[in-house]
Amino acid sequence: MNLCVASVVCGLCISIALALIQSSSAQESARTAAYLGFDRNNYPGNSNLKLLRQTFSFAGYWLNNPPGAQSNTWQSKRLVLESAGFGFLVLFNGRLYKELQRNPAELGRSDGQAAAASARHESFPPRTIIFLDIEEGGRMLPEQKAYIYAWVDAVTAAGFRAGVYCSGIPAKEGKTKVVTAEDIQQNAAGRKIVYFVTNDVCPPSPGCVFPRKTPQPAESGISFSDVWQFAQSPKRKAFAAKCPANYNADGNCYPPGVDPALKLHVDVESASSSDPSQGR
């Protein structure tokens, strides 16, 4: 091989190697990308969406009344949010243990069907992930498990995908500790469930911050989580007492540029997708 040909071949090899390195780097960046989102019980109002979109890629979207609420102000807002550039974290408020004393499995099926019907009414596409909001933590009792898995089965049978919002914080149980997310996964009998975990304990939570480098959901302590809620409003003193002093003086978490007088406080999440429910 003469020097001219060898030079061309060498240059080609270098070009191919650089292209492979760049491709590998791009794939790695895509795998490690994380996105900020928010949720709140009350719809923030159309006039605030542009401001919120400056910080957040996705928004929580309730299909029924949020915890403690008597009405759902998110109804019929999907197209407005999508037009503003938001992805979705679709939520369905589940039952408390005290409501599950009679036939929890049947109640789970009924609520799962109701969640699917509401998702269709709100024009979410098939296979959108709907997250069941489980407000109580620790080990799930038999009635709770019967309800959760019946709900998951009903949502899946209706053509959607099922997720759960639950605690990622270890809860004391005698001399051991139980993490709700792990308890649900270990007893799911092979069901495909997407996990949205809450852990506002610092660390691993950074507190009420909106970093350019968004923390990965796995940094919550739950390696299989797809979404991590790392700040809540108001600040939960029992869990977030050791967090930096980055919450507002009233205890709430406000996005950048938002006047606390507006009371536009949020819970803050990170996700591995800008549309964690794939609801666009």
CSV table of C-alpha atoms in Angstrom, one decimal:
chain,number,residue,atom,x,y,z
A,1,MET,CA,0.0,0.0,0.0
A,2,ASN,CA,1.5,3.4,-1.0
A,3,LEU,CA,1.7,6.3,1.3
A,4,CYS,CA,-1.2,8.2,-0.4
A,5,VAL,CA,-3.6,5.3,-0.1
A,6,ALA,CA,-2.5,4.6,3.4
A,7,SER,CA,-3.2,8.2,4.4
A,8,VAL,CA,-6.7,8.1,2.9
A,9,VAL,CA,-7.5,4.9,4.7
A,10,CYS,CA,-6.1,6.2,8.0
A,11,GLY,CA,-8.2,9.4,7.6
A,12,LEU,CA,-11.3,7.3,6.9
A,13,CYS,CA,-10.7,5.2,10.0
A,14,ILE,CA,-10.3,8.2,12.1
A,15,SER,CA,-13.6,9.7,10.7
A,16,ILE,CA,-15.5,6.5,11.4
A,17,ALA,CA,-14.1,6.3,14.9
A,18,LEU,CA,-15.0,9.9,15.7
A,19,ALA,CA,-18.5,9.3,14.3
A,20,LEU,CA,-19.0,6.2,16.5
A,21,ILE,CA,-17.8,8.1,19.6
A,22,GLN,CA,-20.2,11.0,18.9
A,23,SER,CA,-23.1,8.6,18.3
A,24,SER,CA,-22.3,6.8,21.5
A,25,SER,CA,-22.1,10.1,23.4
A,26,ALA,CA,-25.4,11.2,22.0
A,27,GLN,CA,-27.1,7.9,23.0
A,28,GLU,CA,-25.6,8.1,26.5
A,29,SER,CA,-26.9,11.7,26.8
A,30,ALA,CA,-30.4,10.6,25.8
A,31,ARG,CA,-30.3,7.8,28.3
A,32,THR,CA,-29.2,10.1,31.1
A,33,ALA,CA,-31.5,13.0,30.3
A,34,ALA,CA,-33.9,14.1,33.0
A,35,TYR,CA,-36.7,16.6,32.9
A,36,LEU,CA,-38.4,18.8,35.5
A,37,GLY,CA,-42.1,18.8,36.1
A,38,PHE,CA,-44.7,19.9,38.6
A,39,ASP,CA,-48.0,18.9,40.1
A,40,ARG,CA,-50.5,20.6,42.2
A,41,ASN,CA,-54.1,20.0,43.3
A,42,ASN,CA,-55.5,23.1,41.7
A,43,TYR,CA,-55.1,24.1,38.0
A,44,PRO,CA,-52.7,27.0,37.8
A,45,GLY,CA,-54.7,29.0,35.4
A,46,ASN,CA,-54.2,29.6,31.7
A,47,SER,CA,-52.4,32.9,32.3
A,48,ASN,CA,-49.6,31.2,34.3
A,49,LEU,CA,-48.8,28.4,31.8
A,50,LYS,CA,-46.2,30.4,29.8
A,51,LEU,CA,-44.3,31.3,33.0
A,52,LEU,CA,-44.4,27.7,34.3
A,53,ARG,CA,-43.3,26.4,31.0
A,54,GLN,CA,-40.0,28.3,31.3
A,55,THR,CA,-39.1,25.9,34.1
A,56,PHE,CA,-41.1,22.7,33.6
A,57,SER,CA,-41.4,20.2,30.8
A,58,PHE,CA,-44.5,18.4,32.1
A,59,ALA,CA,-47.4,18.9,34.4
A,60,GLY,CA,-49.4,16.6,36.7
A,61,TYR,CA,-53.0,16.2,35.4
A,62,TRP,CA,-55.8,14.9,37.6
A,63,LEU,CA,-58.5,12.6,36.2
A,64,ASN,CA,-60.6,12.9,39.4
A,65,ASN,CA,-60.8,15.0,42.5
A,66,PRO,CA,-57.3,15.4,43.9
A,67,PRO,CA,-56.6,14.4,47.6
A,68,GLY,CA,-58.7,16.5,49.9
A,69,ALA,CA,-60.5,18.4,47.1
A,70,GLN,CA,-64.2,18.5,46.4
A,71,SER,CA,-63.9,19.2,42.7
A,72,ASN,CA,-61.4,18.7,39.8
A,73,THR,CA,-60.3,22.0,38.2
A,74,TRP,CA,-58.0,20.2,35.6
A,75,GLN,CA,-61.0,18.8,33.6
A,76,SER,CA,-61.0,19.8,29.9
A,77,LYS,CA,-57.5,21.5,30.2
A,78,ARG,CA,-55.5,18.8,28.3
A,79,LEU,CA,-55.4,20.6,24.9
A,80,VAL,CA,-54.6,24.0,26.6
A,81,LEU,CA,-51.6,22.4,28.3
A,82,GLU,CA,-50.5,20.5,25.3
A,83,SER,CA,-50.6,23.7,23.2
A,84,ALA,CA,-48.5,25.4,25.8
A,85,GLY,CA,-45.8,22.7,25.3
A,86,PHE,CA,-46.3,20.6,28.4
A,87,GLY,CA,-46.0,16.8,28.6
A,88,PHE,CA,-48.3,15.0,31.1
A,89,LEU,CA,-48.1,13.1,34.3
A,90,VAL,CA,-51.7,11.7,34.4
A,91,LEU,CA,-53.0,11.0,38.0
A,92,PHE,CA,-55.9,9.2,39.5
A,93,ASN,CA,-56.6,9.7,43.3
A,94,GLY,CA,-56.9,6.3,44.9
A,95,ARG,CA,-58.7,5.1,48.0
A,96,LEU,CA,-57.5,5.3,51.6
A,97,TYR,CA,-57.3,2.1,53.7
A,98,LYS,CA,-60.4,3.1,55.7
A,99,GLU,CA,-62.4,2.9,52.4
A,100,LEU,CA,-61.3,-0.6,51.6
A,101,GLN,CA,-63.1,-2.6,54.3
A,102,ARG,CA,-65.6,-4.2,51.9
A,103,ASN,CA,-64.6,-5.9,48.6
A,104,PRO,CA,-61.5,-3.9,47.8
A,105,ALA,CA,-60.8,-5.8,44.6
A,106,GLU,CA,-64.2,-4.9,43.2
A,107,LEU,CA,-63.6,-1.3,44.2
A,108,GLY,CA,-60.2,-1.4,42.5
A,109,ARG,CA,-61.8,-2.7,39.3
A,110,SER,CA,-64.5,0.0,39.4
A,111,ASP,CA,-62.0,2.8,40.0
A,112,GLY,CA,-59.7,1.4,37.3
A,113,GLN,CA,-62.5,1.5,34.8
A,114,ALA,CA,-63.4,5.0,36.0
A,115,ALA,CA,-59.8,6.2,35.5
A,116,ALA,CA,-59.8,4.8,31.9
A,117,ALA,CA,-63.1,6.4,31.1
A,118,SER,CA,-61.9,9.7,32.4
A,119,ALA,CA,-58.7,9.4,30.4
A,120,ARG,CA,-60.7,8.8,27.2
A,121,HIS,CA,-63.0,11.7,28.0
A,122,GLU,CA,-60.0,14.0,28.4
A,123,SER,CA,-58.8,12.7,25.0
A,124,PHE,CA,-55.7,11.0,26.2
A,125,PRO,CA,-54.5,8.4,23.6
A,126,PRO,CA,-54.5,4.6,24.2
A,127,ARG,CA,-51.5,3.4,26.2
A,128,THR,CA,-51.2,6.6,28.2
A,129,ILE,CA,-49.8,5.8,31.6
A,130,ILE,CA,-52.2,6.5,34.4
A,131,PHE,CA,-50.7,6.8,37.9
A,132,LEU,CA,-52.7,5.6,40.9
A,133,ASP,CA,-52.1,8.1,43.7
A,134,ILE,CA,-51.5,6.0,46.9
A,135,GLU,CA,-51.3,8.5,49.8
A,136,GLU,CA,-50.5,6.0,52.6
A,137,GLY,CA,-47.1,4.5,53.0
A,138,GLY,CA,-45.4,1.5,54.6
A,139,ARG,CA,-46.2,-2.1,53.9
A,140,MET,CA,-49.4,-2.4,51.9
A,141,LEU,CA,-52.0,-4.4,53.8
A,142,PRO,CA,-54.0,-7.2,52.0
A,143,GLU,CA,-57.0,-4.9,51.3
A,144,GLN,CA,-54.7,-2.3,49.8
A,145,LYS,CA,-52.9,-4.8,47.6
A,146,ALA,CA,-56.2,-6.2,46.4
A,147,TYR,CA,-57.3,-2.7,45.5
A,148,ILE,CA,-54.1,-1.7,43.8
A,149,TYR,CA,-53.6,-4.8,41.6
A,150,ALA,CA,-57.3,-4.9,40.6
A,151,TRP,CA,-57.0,-1.2,39.6
A,152,VAL,CA,-53.9,-2.0,37.6
A,153,ASP,CA,-55.6,-4.9,35.8
A,154,ALA,CA,-58.7,-2.8,35.0
A,155,VAL,CA,-56.6,0.1,33.6
A,156,THR,CA,-54.5,-2.3,31.5
A,157,ALA,CA,-57.6,-4.2,30.2
A,158,ALA,CA,-59.0,-0.8,29.1
A,159,GLY,CA,-56.1,-0.2,26.8
A,160,PHE,CA,-54.0,2.1,29.0
A,161,ARG,CA,-50.9,1.5,31.0
A,162,ALA,CA,-50.8,1.5,34.8
A,163,GLY,CA,-48.5,3.3,37.1
A,164,VAL,CA,-48.5,4.0,40.8
A,165,TYR,CA,-47.5,7.1,42.9
A,166,CYS,CA,-46.2,5.9,46.2
A,167,SER,CA,-43.6,6.4,48.9
A,168,GLY,CA,-39.9,5.7,48.3
A,169,ILE,CA,-39.1,6.5,51.9
A,170,PRO,CA,-38.1,3.6,54.2
A,171,ALA,CA,-40.8,3.2,56.9
A,172,LYS,CA,-40.0,1.5,60.2
A,173,GLU,CA,-41.7,-1.8,60.8
A,174,GLY,CA,-40.5,-3.3,64.0
A,175,LYS,CA,-36.8,-3.9,63.7
A,176,THR,CA,-36.9,-3.6,59.9
A,177,LYS,CA,-37.8,-1.0,57.3
A,178,VAL,CA,-40.3,-1.3,54.4
A,179,VAL,CA,-40.3,0.9,51.3
A,180,THR,CA,-43.8,1.1,49.8
A,181,ALA,CA,-42.6,1.1,46.2
A,182,GLU,CA,-40.5,-2.0,46.7
A,183,ASP,CA,-43.4,-3.7,48.5
A,184,ILE,CA,-45.8,-3.1,45.6
A,185,GLN,CA,-43.2,-4.2,43.0
A,186,GLN,CA,-42.3,-7.4,44.9
A,187,ASN,CA,-45.9,-8.5,45.1
A,188,ALA,CA,-47.1,-7.4,41.6
A,189,ALA,CA,-47.0,-11.0,40.3
A,190,GLY,CA,-45.3,-9.9,37.0
A,191,ARG,CA,-47.6,-7.0,36.3
A,192,LYS,CA,-46.0,-4.2,34.3
A,193,ILE,CA,-46.3,-1.1,36.6
A,194,VAL,CA,-44.5,2.2,36.1
A,195,TYR,CA,-43.3,3.8,39.4
A,196,PHE,CA,-43.6,7.5,40.4
A,197,VAL,CA,-42.1,7.7,43.9
A,198,THR,CA,-42.0,10.5,46.4
A,199,ASN,CA,-39.0,11.1,48.6
A,200,ASP,CA,-38.5,14.6,49.9
A,201,VAL,CA,-36.0,13.6,52.6
A,202,CYS,CA,-32.7,15.5,52.3
A,203,PRO,CA,-30.6,13.8,51.1
A,204,PRO,CA,-31.3,12.4,48.6
A,205,SER,CA,-33.7,15.3,47.8
A,206,PRO,CA,-32.0,18.6,47.0
A,207,GLY,CA,-35.1,20.4,48.5
A,208,CYS,CA,-37.0,23.1,46.7
A,209,VAL,CA,-34.6,23.7,43.8
A,210,PHE,CA,-34.9,23.9,40.0
A,211,PRO,CA,-31.5,22.9,38.8
A,212,ARG,CA,-30.2,23.0,35.2
A,213,LYS,CA,-29.0,19.5,35.7
A,214,THR,CA,-32.1,17.7,36.8
A,215,PRO,CA,-31.6,14.8,39.2
A,216,GLN,CA,-32.2,11.4,37.8
A,217,PRO,CA,-35.3,9.5,39.2
A,218,ALA,CA,-33.0,6.7,40.3
A,219,GLU,CA,-31.3,9.1,42.7
A,220,SER,CA,-34.5,8.9,44.8
A,221,GLY,CA,-33.2,5.6,46.1
A,222,ILE,CA,-35.6,3.6,44.0
A,223,SER,CA,-33.6,2.3,41.0
A,224,PHE,CA,-36.7,1.3,39.0
A,225,SER,CA,-38.5,4.6,39.4
A,226,ASP,CA,-39.4,6.6,36.2
A,227,VAL,CA,-40.5,9.7,38.1
A,228,TRP,CA,-39.3,11.2,41.4
A,229,GLN,CA,-41.2,13.8,43.5
A,230,PHE,CA,-38.4,15.5,45.5
A,231,ALA,CA,-40.2,18.5,46.9
A,232,GLN,CA,-43.7,19.0,48.2
A,233,SER,CA,-45.7,22.0,49.1
A,234,PRO,CA,-46.0,22.7,52.0
A,235,LYS,CA,-42.7,21.4,53.2
A,236,ARG,CA,-43.2,18.2,55.3
A,237,LYS,CA,-41.3,18.9,58.5
A,238,ALA,CA,-41.4,15.3,59.5
A,239,PHE,CA,-39.4,14.3,56.4
A,240,ALA,CA,-37.8,17.4,54.9
A,241,ALA,CA,-36.5,19.0,58.2
A,242,LYS,CA,-32.8,18.6,57.1
A,243,CYS,CA,-33.4,20.1,53.7
A,244,PRO,CA,-31.5,23.3,52.8
A,245,ALA,CA,-33.3,26.6,53.5
A,246,ASN,CA,-34.6,26.8,49.9
A,247,TYR,CA,-38.3,26.7,50.6
A,248,ASN,CA,-40.2,29.9,50.9
A,249,ALA,CA,-40.8,31.3,54.4
A,250,ASP,CA,-44.4,30.1,54.3
A,251,GLY,CA,-43.1,26.6,53.8
A,252,ASN,CA,-44.1,26.2,50.2
A,253,CYS,CA,-42.1,25.7,47.1
A,254,TYR,CA,-42.5,28.3,44.3
A,255,PRO,CA,-41.1,28.2,40.8
A,256,PRO,CA,-38.6,30.8,39.6
A,257,GLY,CA,-40.2,34.2,38.8
A,258,VAL,CA,-43.4,33.4,40.7
A,259,ASP,CA,-44.5,35.9,43.3
A,260,PRO,CA,-45.4,33.9,46.5
A,261,ALA,CA,-48.4,36.2,46.9
A,262,LEU,CA,-50.0,34.4,43.9
A,263,LYS,CA,-49.9,31.1,46.0
A,264,LEU,CA,-48.8,29.2,42.9
A,265,HIS,CA,-46.9,26.7,45.0
A,266,VAL,CA,-46.0,23.3,43.5
A,267,ASP,CA,-44.7,19.8,44.1
A,268,VAL,CA,-41.6,19.2,42.0
A,269,GLU,CA,-40.6,16.1,40.0
A,270,SER,CA,-37.9,14.8,37.8
A,271,ALA,CA,-38.6,12.2,35.1
A,272,SER,CA,-36.8,10.3,32.5
A,273,SER,CA,-39.1,11.7,29.8
A,274,SER,CA,-40.5,15.1,29.1
A,275,ASP,CA,-43.9,13.4,28.8
A,276,PRO,CA,-43.8,10.7,31.5
A,277,SER,CA,-47.3,9.5,30.9
A,278,GLN,CA,-46.8,9.5,27.1
A,279,GLY,CA,-50.1,11.4,26.9
A,280,ARG,CA,-49.5,13.7,24.0
